[in-house]
Amino acid sequence: MKELAPLLLPQARSFSLDFHPIPYRGEEAVLENHYLPCRGHAGPSVQSFFALEHETQVFCYANANLTRTEQPGEALRFVEFWQAVTGHDPEWLYFDSKLTSYAELSRLNERGVFFVTIRRRGPRLLQQLRQRPASDWTGAVIDIPKRRHKQIRYLQQTVSLKDYQGTLRQIAVTGLGREELTLFVTNHPEASPRDLIMNYARRNRIEDGLGTNVNYFHLDCLSSEVRLNVDLDVTLTVIANGCYRWLAHQLKGFEKAKPKQLYRKFVETSGNIEVIPNHRLLVTFDRRSHNPILREAGLDRNCPPIPWLKNYRLVFGYR
């Protein structure tokens, strides 16, 4: 990852974090039960953790070698991993209320990492907020494409939470399309509530990305009972996803294309491979409608020697 980070994530600042349970389909599994959204109930599964960079939508971290007691500390372990890879901590983290504990939020704050998460809502807390006068609430418009509910109202407060050292900003929001209020909490003292809400909405991308991993890379088909085996498979999935995201950013007009589309239009193609002088391999693609996009991208331009291919260089040709 240390070699891939400058290539895939040159200016990474913000990350979304989430857990994903990978169901075990064998018998007599000695595994913990986790809620499986695809089945609507809890079952034996391997809990995996993912981190997605906001701008590039690249998965940059995964860990499936987790037990239930280790899960609250995984956010901080990702911070330490990113520090080891890049030399600095992430600037922003976005995650839901079940990902970690308030004590771990306090440790993130001590490291100077800003975060936005959702506070768990109790009936008494919601009742107190409903009793606040309308004049205490501020209206705003959130600019999120394709979102039906854009007119919101919010109320800012300073709150203290159990096991958290210090205070947090709480932003109660109504108008997001839910019956109940949404309670955002953050340790950033100055960021505007509107920006915080809009940036947190981008956390949905990690759910979309996990859906792609399930549908195309068959993430939920990992059926081993051994966590280390699943951890390796999850790591390979993250690498494959990153390679497809890199390819998408090289192809003009396909920056947002999903791996399945890229595979069908560019990867799943025929051609010839020929050894030519000067230690080069000539890959000649058969005629296809998308070849001009590959030509324009110039993926073989200044291609370095490939160590595992006896230091041959790739050269592309087109019929």
PDB file of C-alpha atoms in Angstrom:
ATOM      1  CA  MET A   1       0.000   0.000   0.000  1.00  0.00           C
ATOM      2  CA  LYS A   2       2.924   2.330   0.622  1.00  0.00           C
ATOM      3  CA  GLU A   3       3.792   2.116  -3.081  1.00  0.00           C
ATOM      4  CA  LEU A   4       0.177   2.367  -4.288  1.00  0.00           C
ATOM      5  CA  ALA A   5      -0.919   5.297  -2.089  1.00  0.00           C
ATOM      6  CA  PRO A   6       0.927   8.048  -4.041  1.00  0.00           C
ATOM      7  CA  LEU A   7      -0.480   6.660  -7.300  1.00  0.00           C
ATOM      8  CA  LEU A   8      -4.090   6.050  -6.260  1.00  0.00           C
ATOM      9  CA  LEU A   9      -4.500   8.581  -3.430  1.00  0.00           C
ATOM     10  CA  PRO A  10      -2.207  11.549  -4.078  1.00  0.00           C
ATOM     11  CA  GLN A  11      -4.160  14.034  -1.926  1.00  0.00           C
ATOM     12  CA  ALA A  12      -6.224  11.865   0.389  1.00  0.00           C
ATOM     13  CA  ARG A  13      -7.837  13.815   3.245  1.00  0.00           C
ATOM     14  CA  SER A  14     -11.242  12.337   4.028  1.00  0.00           C
ATOM     15  CA  PHE A  15     -12.279   8.728   4.553  1.00  0.00           C
ATOM     16  CA  SER A  16     -15.493   6.822   5.148  1.00  0.00           C
ATOM     17  CA  LEU A  17     -15.349   3.798   7.430  1.00  0.00           C
ATOM     18  CA  ASP A  18     -17.736   0.864   7.678  1.00  0.00           C
ATOM     19  CA  PHE A  19     -18.072  -2.769   8.719  1.00  0.00           C
ATOM     20  CA  HIS A  20     -19.293  -5.511   6.389  1.00  0.00           C
ATOM     21  CA  PRO A  21     -20.198  -9.014   7.637  1.00  0.00           C
ATOM     22  CA  ILE A  22     -19.195 -11.780   5.230  1.00  0.00           C
ATOM     23  CA  PRO A  23     -21.558 -14.741   5.777  1.00  0.00           C
ATOM     24  CA  TYR A  24     -20.229 -18.229   6.305  1.00  0.00           C
ATOM     25  CA  ARG A  25     -22.177 -20.846   4.340  1.00  0.00           C
ATOM     26  CA  GLY A  26     -20.598 -23.986   5.731  1.00  0.00           C
ATOM     27  CA  GLU A  27     -21.687 -26.091   8.679  1.00  0.00           C
ATOM     28  CA  GLU A  28     -20.673 -26.017  12.351  1.00  0.00           C
ATOM     29  CA  ALA A  29     -18.849 -22.729  12.101  1.00  0.00           C
ATOM     30  CA  VAL A  30     -16.980 -21.527  15.182  1.00  0.00           C
ATOM     31  CA  LEU A  31     -17.659 -17.902  14.285  1.00  0.00           C
ATOM     32  CA  GLU A  32     -19.406 -14.997  15.972  1.00  0.00           C
ATOM     33  CA  ASN A  33     -22.893 -14.026  14.847  1.00  0.00           C
ATOM     34  CA  HIS A  34     -23.323 -10.671  13.117  1.00  0.00           C
ATOM     35  CA  TYR A  35     -26.389  -9.077  11.580  1.00  0.00           C
ATOM     36  CA  LEU A  36     -26.532  -9.907   7.865  1.00  0.00           C
ATOM     37  CA  PRO A  37     -28.507  -7.262   5.917  1.00  0.00           C
ATOM     38  CA  CYS A  38     -28.834  -9.587   2.914  1.00  0.00           C
ATOM     39  CA  ARG A  39     -30.649 -12.158   5.079  1.00  0.00           C
ATOM     40  CA  GLY A  40     -32.420  -9.888   7.556  1.00  0.00           C
ATOM     41  CA  HIS A  41     -31.110 -11.712  10.620  1.00  0.00           C
ATOM     42  CA  ALA A  42     -27.890 -12.533  12.459  1.00  0.00           C
ATOM     43  CA  GLY A  43     -25.770 -15.501  11.461  1.00  0.00           C
ATOM     44  CA  PRO A  44     -22.223 -16.931  11.550  1.00  0.00           C
ATOM     45  CA  SER A  45     -19.994 -14.531   9.654  1.00  0.00           C
ATOM     46  CA  VAL A  46     -16.588 -12.884   9.472  1.00  0.00           C
ATOM     47  CA  GLN A  47     -16.766  -9.192  10.280  1.00  0.00           C
ATOM     48  CA  SER A  48     -14.656  -7.103   7.903  1.00  0.00           C
ATOM     49  CA  PHE A  49     -13.702  -3.430   8.071  1.00  0.00           C
ATOM     50  CA  PHE A  50     -13.179  -1.094   5.116  1.00  0.00           C
ATOM     51  CA  ALA A  51     -11.945   2.459   4.571  1.00  0.00           C
ATOM     52  CA  LEU A  52     -12.872   4.397   1.415  1.00  0.00           C
ATOM     53  CA  GLU A  53     -11.186   7.634   0.295  1.00  0.00           C
ATOM     54  CA  HIS A  54     -13.819  10.249  -0.548  1.00  0.00           C
ATOM     55  CA  GLU A  55     -12.505  11.924  -3.697  1.00  0.00           C
ATOM     56  CA  THR A  56     -11.168   8.942  -5.652  1.00  0.00           C
ATOM     57  CA  GLN A  57     -13.648   6.423  -4.166  1.00  0.00           C
ATOM     58  CA  VAL A  58     -10.764   3.980  -3.721  1.00  0.00           C
ATOM     59  CA  PHE A  59     -10.753   1.409  -0.937  1.00  0.00           C
ATOM     60  CA  CYS A  60      -7.451   1.891   0.833  1.00  0.00           C
ATOM     61  CA  TYR A  61      -7.711  -0.376   3.875  1.00  0.00           C
ATOM     62  CA  ALA A  62      -9.422  -3.604   4.879  1.00  0.00           C
ATOM     63  CA  ASN A  63      -9.203  -5.997   7.799  1.00  0.00           C
ATOM     64  CA  ALA A  64     -11.163  -9.201   8.226  1.00  0.00           C
ATOM     65  CA  ASN A  65      -9.080 -10.643  11.063  1.00  0.00           C
ATOM     66  CA  LEU A  66     -11.342  -9.119  13.726  1.00  0.00           C
ATOM     67  CA  THR A  67     -13.219 -10.348  16.769  1.00  0.00           C
ATOM     68  CA  ARG A  68     -16.177  -8.535  18.309  1.00  0.00           C
ATOM     69  CA  THR A  69     -14.097  -7.137  21.190  1.00  0.00           C
ATOM     70  CA  GLU A  70     -11.569  -5.662  18.737  1.00  0.00           C
ATOM     71  CA  GLN A  71     -14.092  -3.845  16.555  1.00  0.00           C
ATOM     72  CA  PRO A  72     -14.364  -0.534  18.490  1.00  0.00           C
ATOM     73  CA  GLY A  73     -10.604   0.044  18.151  1.00  0.00           C
ATOM     74  CA  GLU A  74     -10.459  -0.524  14.395  1.00  0.00           C
ATOM     75  CA  ALA A  75     -10.930   3.160  13.512  1.00  0.00           C
ATOM     76  CA  LEU A  76      -7.810   4.064  15.485  1.00  0.00           C
ATOM     77  CA  ARG A  77      -5.911   1.149  13.936  1.00  0.00           C
ATOM     78  CA  PHE A  78      -6.737   2.564  10.511  1.00  0.00           C
ATOM     79  CA  VAL A  79      -5.383   5.957  11.617  1.00  0.00           C
ATOM     80  CA  GLU A  80      -2.147   4.303  12.751  1.00  0.00           C
ATOM     81  CA  PHE A  81      -1.939   2.388   9.466  1.00  0.00           C
ATOM     82  CA  TRP A  82      -2.365   5.584   7.444  1.00  0.00           C
ATOM     83  CA  GLN A  83       0.280   7.304   9.569  1.00  0.00           C
ATOM     84  CA  ALA A  84       2.710   4.456   8.820  1.00  0.00           C
ATOM     85  CA  VAL A  85       1.959   4.587   5.071  1.00  0.00           C
ATOM     86  CA  THR A  86       1.927   8.349   4.448  1.00  0.00           C
ATOM     87  CA  GLY A  87       3.638   9.912   7.453  1.00  0.00           C
ATOM     88  CA  HIS A  88       0.523  11.786   8.629  1.00  0.00           C
ATOM     89  CA  ASP A  89      -2.887  11.020  10.119  1.00  0.00           C
ATOM     90  CA  PRO A  90      -6.114  11.258   8.114  1.00  0.00           C
ATOM     91  CA  GLU A  91      -7.726  14.689   8.377  1.00  0.00           C
ATOM     92  CA  TRP A  92     -11.390  13.613   8.403  1.00  0.00           C
ATOM     93  CA  LEU A  93     -13.230  10.366   9.220  1.00  0.00           C
ATOM     94  CA  TYR A  94     -16.928   9.681   8.604  1.00  0.00           C
ATOM     95  CA  PHE A  95     -18.749   6.685  10.105  1.00  0.00           C
ATOM     96  CA  ASP A  96     -22.031   5.629  11.688  1.00  0.00           C
ATOM     97  CA  SER A  97     -22.855   5.317  15.365  1.00  0.00           C
ATOM     98  CA  LYS A  98     -22.180   1.584  15.691  1.00  0.00           C
ATOM     99  CA  LEU A  99     -18.649   1.611  14.347  1.00  0.00           C
ATOM    100  CA  THR A 100     -16.841   2.624  17.524  1.00  0.00           C
ATOM    101  CA  SER A 101     -17.317   3.770  21.121  1.00  0.00           C
ATOM    102  CA  TYR A 102     -17.235   7.241  22.667  1.00  0.00           C
ATOM    103  CA  ALA A 103     -13.985   6.343  24.412  1.00  0.00           C
ATOM    104  CA  GLU A 104     -12.398   5.653  21.001  1.00  0.00           C
ATOM    105  CA  LEU A 105     -13.770   8.970  19.727  1.00  0.00           C
ATOM    106  CA  SER A 106     -11.876  10.642  22.542  1.00  0.00           C
ATOM    107  CA  ARG A 107      -8.642   8.947  21.429  1.00  0.00           C
ATOM    108  CA  LEU A 108      -9.206  10.119  17.854  1.00  0.00           C
ATOM    109  CA  ASN A 109      -9.686  13.651  19.149  1.00  0.00           C
ATOM    110  CA  GLU A 110      -6.432  13.459  21.113  1.00  0.00           C
ATOM    111  CA  ARG A 111      -4.613  12.647  17.846  1.00  0.00           C
ATOM    112  CA  GLY A 112      -6.146  15.670  16.142  1.00  0.00           C
ATOM    113  CA  VAL A 113      -8.282  13.638  13.723  1.00  0.00           C
ATOM    114  CA  PHE A 114     -11.593  15.312  12.881  1.00  0.00           C
ATOM    115  CA  PHE A 115     -14.647  13.082  12.670  1.00  0.00           C
ATOM    116  CA  VAL A 116     -18.373  13.189  11.962  1.00  0.00           C
ATOM    117  CA  THR A 117     -20.634  10.447  13.223  1.00  0.00           C
ATOM    118  CA  ILE A 118     -24.219   9.853  14.299  1.00  0.00           C
ATOM    119  CA  ARG A 119     -25.279   9.937  17.938  1.00  0.00           C
ATOM    120  CA  ARG A 120     -27.569   7.241  19.231  1.00  0.00           C
ATOM    121  CA  ARG A 121     -31.052   8.654  19.813  1.00  0.00           C
ATOM    122  CA  GLY A 122     -32.962   8.074  23.030  1.00  0.00           C
ATOM    123  CA  PRO A 123     -36.662   8.958  23.563  1.00  0.00           C
ATOM    124  CA  ARG A 124     -35.844  11.493  26.267  1.00  0.00           C
ATOM    125  CA  LEU A 125     -33.238  13.228  24.130  1.00  0.00           C
ATOM    126  CA  LEU A 126     -35.597  13.454  21.162  1.00  0.00           C
ATOM    127  CA  GLN A 127     -38.370  14.824  23.364  1.00  0.00           C
ATOM    128  CA  GLN A 128     -36.092  17.587  24.667  1.00  0.00           C
ATOM    129  CA  LEU A 129     -35.168  18.618  21.129  1.00  0.00           C
ATOM    130  CA  ARG A 130     -38.800  18.671  19.964  1.00  0.00           C
ATOM    131  CA  GLN A 131     -39.628  21.060  22.805  1.00  0.00           C
ATOM    132  CA  ARG A 132     -37.133  23.649  21.586  1.00  0.00           C
ATOM    133  CA  PRO A 133     -38.838  26.717  20.037  1.00  0.00           C
ATOM    134  CA  ALA A 134     -38.862  27.105  16.262  1.00  0.00           C
ATOM    135  CA  SER A 135     -36.721  30.251  16.563  1.00  0.00           C
ATOM    136  CA  ASP A 136     -33.784  28.095  17.777  1.00  0.00           C
ATOM    137  CA  TRP A 137     -33.667  26.200  14.478  1.00  0.00           C
ATOM    138  CA  THR A 138     -31.848  27.397  11.349  1.00  0.00           C
ATOM    139  CA  GLY A 139     -32.939  26.654   7.790  1.00  0.00           C
ATOM    140  CA  ALA A 140     -30.537  25.566   5.057  1.00  0.00           C
ATOM    141  CA  VAL A 141     -30.457  23.994   1.616  1.00  0.00           C
ATOM    142  CA  ILE A 142     -28.133  21.036   1.016  1.00  0.00           C
ATOM    143  CA  ASP A 143     -26.851  20.707  -2.536  1.00  0.00           C
ATOM    144  CA  ILE A 144     -26.752  16.959  -3.103  1.00  0.00           C
ATOM    145  CA  PRO A 145     -27.514  15.746  -6.646  1.00  0.00           C
ATOM    146  CA  LYS A 146     -30.588  13.508  -7.065  1.00  0.00           C
ATOM    147  CA  ARG A 147     -31.630  14.022  -3.443  1.00  0.00           C
ATOM    148  CA  ARG A 148     -35.336  14.652  -2.969  1.00  0.00           C
ATOM    149  CA  HIS A 149     -35.125  16.283   0.457  1.00  0.00           C
ATOM    150  CA  LYS A 150     -32.942  19.384   0.269  1.00  0.00           C
ATOM    151  CA  GLN A 151     -34.679  21.799   2.630  1.00  0.00           C
ATOM    152  CA  ILE A 152     -33.440  21.113   6.159  1.00  0.00           C
ATOM    153  CA  ARG A 153     -33.493  22.745   9.582  1.00  0.00           C
ATOM    154  CA  TYR A 154     -30.797  22.256  12.166  1.00  0.00           C
ATOM    155  CA  LEU A 155     -30.016  23.080  15.784  1.00  0.00           C
ATOM    156  CA  GLN A 156     -26.468  23.296  17.158  1.00  0.00           C
ATOM    157  CA  GLN A 157     -25.529  22.431  20.740  1.00  0.00           C
ATOM    158  CA  THR A 158     -22.447  21.644  22.782  1.00  0.00           C
ATOM    159  CA  VAL A 159     -22.781  18.280  24.515  1.00  0.00           C
ATOM    160  CA  SER A 160     -20.824  16.012  26.827  1.00  0.00           C
ATOM    161  CA  LEU A 161     -20.928  12.264  26.283  1.00  0.00           C
ATOM    162  CA  LYS A 162     -20.045   9.419  28.610  1.00  0.00           C
ATOM    163  CA  ASP A 163     -16.406   8.230  28.254  1.00  0.00           C
ATOM    164  CA  TYR A 164     -15.556  11.161  25.971  1.00  0.00           C
ATOM    165  CA  GLN A 165     -13.024  13.623  27.372  1.00  0.00           C
ATOM    166  CA  GLY A 166     -14.228  17.163  26.655  1.00  0.00           C
ATOM    167  CA  THR A 167     -17.212  18.368  24.662  1.00  0.00           C
ATOM    168  CA  LEU A 168     -18.575  17.796  21.159  1.00  0.00           C
ATOM    169  CA  ARG A 169     -20.720  19.753  18.735  1.00  0.00           C
ATOM    170  CA  GLN A 170     -24.115  18.178  18.239  1.00  0.00           C
ATOM    171  CA  ILE A 171     -26.154  19.151  15.181  1.00  0.00           C
ATOM    172  CA  ALA A 172     -29.764  17.982  15.239  1.00  0.00           C
ATOM    173  CA  VAL A 173     -31.221  17.922  11.732  1.00  0.00           C
ATOM    174  CA  THR A 174     -34.761  17.538  10.446  1.00  0.00           C
ATOM    175  CA  GLY A 175     -35.836  17.307   6.824  1.00  0.00           C
ATOM    176  CA  LEU A 176     -33.482  14.536   5.694  1.00  0.00           C
ATOM    177  CA  GLY A 177     -36.363  12.271   4.707  1.00  0.00           C
ATOM    178  CA  ARG A 178     -36.644  10.443   8.041  1.00  0.00           C
ATOM    179  CA  GLU A 179     -39.388  10.746  10.616  1.00  0.00           C
ATOM    180  CA  GLU A 180     -36.964  11.124  13.519  1.00  0.00           C
ATOM    181  CA  LEU A 181     -34.251  13.734  13.940  1.00  0.00           C
ATOM    182  CA  THR A 182     -30.714  12.871  12.859  1.00  0.00           C
ATOM    183  CA  LEU A 183     -28.072  13.793  15.445  1.00  0.00           C
ATOM    184  CA  PHE A 184     -24.621  14.501  14.023  1.00  0.00           C
ATOM    185  CA  VAL A 185     -21.681  14.887  16.398  1.00  0.00           C
ATOM    186  CA  THR A 186     -18.266  16.236  15.481  1.00  0.00           C
ATOM    187  CA  ASN A 187     -15.110  17.457  17.179  1.00  0.00           C
ATOM    188  CA  HIS A 188     -14.447  20.172  14.582  1.00  0.00           C
ATOM    189  CA  PRO A 189     -15.099  23.551  16.227  1.00  0.00           C
ATOM    190  CA  GLU A 190     -15.730  25.681  13.137  1.00  0.00           C
ATOM    191  CA  ALA A 191     -16.944  23.639  10.116  1.00  0.00           C
ATOM    192  CA  SER A 192     -20.379  24.806   8.969  1.00  0.00           C
ATOM    193  CA  PRO A 193     -23.283  22.442   9.737  1.00  0.00           C
ATOM    194  CA  ARG A 194     -24.307  22.498   6.065  1.00  0.00           C
ATOM    195  CA  ASP A 195     -20.863  21.306   4.935  1.00  0.00           C
ATOM    196  CA  LEU A 196     -20.739  18.621   7.624  1.00  0.00           C
ATOM    197  CA  ILE A 197     -24.115  17.244   6.585  1.00  0.00           C
ATOM    198  CA  MET A 198     -23.244  17.251   2.883  1.00  0.00           C
ATOM    199  CA  ASN A 199     -19.866  15.606   3.468  1.00  0.00           C
ATOM    200  CA  TYR A 200     -21.396  12.942   5.684  1.00  0.00           C
ATOM    201  CA  ALA A 201     -23.922  12.175   2.942  1.00  0.00           C
ATOM    202  CA  ARG A 202     -20.967  11.155   0.762  1.00  0.00           C
ATOM    203  CA  ARG A 203     -20.430   8.267   3.199  1.00  0.00           C
ATOM    204  CA  ASN A 204     -23.088   6.452   1.183  1.00  0.00           C
ATOM    205  CA  ARG A 205     -20.370   5.881  -1.395  1.00  0.00           C
ATOM    206  CA  ILE A 206     -18.747   3.262   0.818  1.00  0.00           C
ATOM    207  CA  GLU A 207     -22.018   1.338   0.852  1.00  0.00           C
ATOM    208  CA  ASP A 208     -22.170   1.601  -2.950  1.00  0.00           C
ATOM    209  CA  GLY A 209     -18.544   0.473  -3.145  1.00  0.00           C
ATOM    210  CA  LEU A 210     -19.189  -2.504  -0.889  1.00  0.00           C
ATOM    211  CA  GLY A 211     -22.149  -3.387  -3.086  1.00  0.00           C
ATOM    212  CA  THR A 212     -19.825  -3.380  -6.109  1.00  0.00           C
ATOM    213  CA  ASN A 213     -17.385  -5.628  -4.269  1.00  0.00           C
ATOM    214  CA  VAL A 214     -20.198  -8.050  -3.513  1.00  0.00           C
ATOM    215  CA  ASN A 215     -21.684  -8.034  -7.030  1.00  0.00           C
ATOM    216  CA  TYR A 216     -18.514  -8.001  -9.142  1.00  0.00           C
ATOM    217  CA  PHE A 217     -15.676  -9.257  -6.947  1.00  0.00           C
ATOM    218  CA  HIS A 218     -18.007 -11.712  -5.143  1.00  0.00           C
ATOM    219  CA  LEU A 219     -16.963 -10.536  -1.701  1.00  0.00           C
ATOM    220  CA  ASP A 220     -19.758 -12.423   0.064  1.00  0.00           C
ATOM    221  CA  CYS A 221     -18.736 -15.704  -1.568  1.00  0.00           C
ATOM    222  CA  LEU A 222     -15.710 -16.014   0.721  1.00  0.00           C
ATOM    223  CA  SER A 223     -16.747 -19.088   2.660  1.00  0.00           C
ATOM    224  CA  SER A 224     -13.679 -19.952   4.725  1.00  0.00           C
ATOM    225  CA  GLU A 225     -14.060 -20.362   8.463  1.00  0.00           C
ATOM    226  CA  VAL A 226     -10.485 -19.146   9.041  1.00  0.00           C
ATOM    227  CA  ARG A 227     -10.353 -15.352   9.462  1.00  0.00           C
ATOM    228  CA  LEU A 228      -6.806 -15.104   8.123  1.00  0.00           C
ATOM    229  CA  ASN A 229      -7.904 -16.721   4.853  1.00  0.00           C
ATOM    230  CA  VAL A 230     -10.797 -14.294   4.526  1.00  0.00           C
ATOM    231  CA  ASP A 231      -8.487 -11.412   5.423  1.00  0.00           C
ATOM    232  CA  LEU A 232      -6.196 -12.305   2.516  1.00  0.00           C
ATOM    233  CA  ASP A 233      -9.144 -12.537   0.118  1.00  0.00           C
ATOM    234  CA  VAL A 234     -10.473  -9.172   1.308  1.00  0.00           C
ATOM    235  CA  THR A 235      -7.040  -7.597   0.826  1.00  0.00           C
ATOM    236  CA  LEU A 236      -6.858  -8.920  -2.742  1.00  0.00           C
ATOM    237  CA  THR A 237     -10.355  -7.527  -3.345  1.00  0.00           C
ATOM    238  CA  VAL A 238      -9.203  -4.089  -2.194  1.00  0.00           C
ATOM    239  CA  ILE A 239      -6.168  -4.251  -4.513  1.00  0.00           C
ATOM    240  CA  ALA A 240      -8.326  -5.322  -7.469  1.00  0.00           C
ATOM    241  CA  ASN A 241     -10.815  -2.554  -6.753  1.00  0.00           C
ATOM    242  CA  GLY A 242      -7.980  -0.018  -6.609  1.00  0.00           C
ATOM    243  CA  CYS A 243      -6.589  -1.201  -9.943  1.00  0.00           C
ATOM    244  CA  TYR A 244      -9.964  -0.745 -11.608  1.00  0.00           C
ATOM    245  CA  ARG A 245     -10.360   2.731 -10.063  1.00  0.00           C
ATOM    246  CA  TRP A 246      -6.905   3.661 -11.407  1.00  0.00           C
ATOM    247  CA  LEU A 247      -7.846   2.382 -14.862  1.00  0.00           C
ATOM    248  CA  ALA A 248     -11.118   4.345 -14.772  1.00  0.00           C
ATOM    249  CA  HIS A 249      -9.249   7.585 -14.061  1.00  0.00           C
ATOM    250  CA  GLN A 250      -6.974   7.006 -17.064  1.00  0.00           C
ATOM    251  CA  LEU A 251      -9.851   6.604 -19.535  1.00  0.00           C
ATOM    252  CA  LYS A 252     -11.467   9.891 -20.517  1.00  0.00           C
ATOM    253  CA  GLY A 253     -15.201   9.844 -19.891  1.00  0.00           C
ATOM    254  CA  PHE A 254     -15.069   6.662 -17.807  1.00  0.00           C
ATOM    255  CA  GLU A 255     -13.858   8.148 -14.512  1.00  0.00           C
ATOM    256  CA  LYS A 256     -17.011   7.014 -12.705  1.00  0.00           C
ATOM    257  CA  ALA A 257     -17.426   3.697 -14.512  1.00  0.00           C
ATOM    258  CA  LYS A 258     -17.824   0.606 -12.365  1.00  0.00           C
ATOM    259  CA  PRO A 259     -15.441  -2.382 -12.638  1.00  0.00           C
ATOM    260  CA  LYS A 260     -18.022  -4.484 -14.464  1.00  0.00           C
ATOM    261  CA  GLN A 261     -18.349  -1.849 -17.209  1.00  0.00           C
ATOM    262  CA  LEU A 262     -14.582  -1.428 -17.511  1.00  0.00           C
ATOM    263  CA  TYR A 263     -14.069  -5.163 -17.750  1.00  0.00           C
ATOM    264  CA  ARG A 264     -16.685  -5.583 -20.467  1.00  0.00           C
ATOM    265  CA  LYS A 265     -15.516  -2.641 -22.611  1.00  0.00           C
ATOM    266  CA  PHE A 266     -11.724  -2.681 -22.151  1.00  0.00           C
ATOM    267  CA  VAL A 267     -10.380  -5.744 -20.326  1.00  0.00           C
ATOM    268  CA  GLU A 268     -12.417  -8.562 -21.855  1.00  0.00           C
ATOM    269  CA  THR A 269     -10.916  -8.248 -25.318  1.00  0.00           C
ATOM    270  CA  SER A 270      -8.901 -10.404 -27.683  1.00  0.00           C
ATOM    271  CA  GLY A 271      -5.598  -9.837 -29.455  1.00  0.00           C
ATOM    272  CA  ASN A 272      -2.071 -11.131 -29.997  1.00  0.00           C
ATOM    273  CA  ILE A 273       1.078 -11.022 -27.870  1.00  0.00           C
ATOM    274  CA  GLU A 274       4.416 -10.935 -29.689  1.00  0.00           C
ATOM    275  CA  VAL A 275       8.015 -10.701 -28.473  1.00  0.00           C
ATOM    276  CA  ILE A 276       9.821  -7.923 -30.350  1.00  0.00           C
ATOM    277  CA  PRO A 277      13.407  -6.589 -30.193  1.00  0.00           C
ATOM    278  CA  ASN A 278      14.718  -4.399 -27.345  1.00  0.00           C
ATOM    279  CA  HIS A 279      13.164  -6.607 -24.664  1.00  0.00           C
ATOM    280  CA  ARG A 280       9.582  -5.590 -25.413  1.00  0.00           C
ATOM    281  CA  LEU A 281       6.225  -7.329 -25.604  1.00  0.00           C
ATOM    282  CA  LEU A 282       3.847  -6.090 -28.290  1.00  0.00           C
ATOM    283  CA  VAL A 283       0.174  -6.504 -27.327  1.00  0.00           C
ATOM    284  CA  THR A 284      -1.992  -5.979 -30.417  1.00  0.00           C
ATOM    285  CA  PHE A 285      -5.689  -5.471 -29.680  1.00  0.00           C
ATOM    286  CA  ASP A 286      -8.349  -6.663 -32.099  1.00  0.00           C
ATOM    287  CA  ARG A 287     -10.672  -4.020 -33.498  1.00  0.00           C
ATOM    288  CA  ARG A 288     -13.172  -2.702 -30.980  1.00  0.00           C
ATOM    289  CA  SER A 289     -15.233   0.462 -30.750  1.00  0.00           C
ATOM    290  CA  HIS A 290     -13.484   1.589 -27.541  1.00  0.00           C
ATOM    291  CA  ASN A 291      -9.915   1.230 -28.836  1.00  0.00           C
ATOM    292  CA  PRO A 292      -9.616   4.989 -29.577  1.00  0.00           C
ATOM    293  CA  ILE A 293     -10.084   5.665 -25.844  1.00  0.00           C
ATOM    294  CA  LEU A 294      -7.240   3.271 -25.042  1.00  0.00           C
ATOM    295  CA  ARG A 295      -5.065   4.985 -27.672  1.00  0.00           C
ATOM    296  CA  GLU A 296      -5.777   8.381 -26.153  1.00  0.00           C
ATOM    297  CA  ALA A 297      -4.984   7.159 -22.638  1.00  0.00           C
ATOM    298  CA  GLY A 298      -1.550   5.908 -23.726  1.00  0.00           C
ATOM    299  CA  LEU A 299      -1.317   3.354 -20.959  1.00  0.00           C
ATOM    300  CA  ASP A 300       1.904   1.957 -22.430  1.00  0.00           C
ATOM    301  CA  ARG A 301       3.568   5.363 -22.624  1.00  0.00           C
ATOM    302  CA  ASN A 302       6.861   5.334 -20.688  1.00  0.00           C
ATOM    303  CA  CYS A 303       6.060   1.851 -19.407  1.00  0.00           C
ATOM    304  CA  PRO A 304       8.730   0.770 -16.887  1.00  0.00           C
ATOM    305  CA  PRO A 305      10.302  -2.719 -17.002  1.00  0.00           C
ATOM    306  CA  ILE A 306       8.118  -5.352 -15.345  1.00  0.00           C
ATOM    307  CA  PRO A 307      10.303  -7.227 -12.806  1.00  0.00           C
ATOM    308  CA  TRP A 308       8.201 -10.421 -12.677  1.00  0.00           C
ATOM    309  CA  LEU A 309       8.165 -10.528 -16.515  1.00  0.00           C
ATOM    310  CA  LYS A 310      11.955 -10.666 -16.906  1.00  0.00           C
ATOM    311  CA  ASN A 311      12.022  -6.838 -17.166  1.00  0.00           C
ATOM    312  CA  TYR A 312      10.134  -6.766 -20.446  1.00  0.00           C
ATOM    313  CA  ARG A 313       8.298  -3.569 -21.400  1.00  0.00           C
ATOM    314  CA  LEU A 314       4.765  -3.511 -22.755  1.00  0.00           C
ATOM    315  CA  VAL A 315       3.895  -1.872 -26.063  1.00  0.00           C
ATOM    316  CA  PHE A 316       0.320  -1.629 -27.306  1.00  0.00           C
ATOM    317  CA  GLY A 317      -0.734  -1.925 -30.930  1.00  0.00           C
ATOM    318  CA  TYR A 318      -4.141  -1.723 -32.595  1.00  0.00           C
ATOM    319  CA  ARG A 319      -5.502  -3.361 -35.728  1.00  0.00           C
TER     320      ARG A 319
END
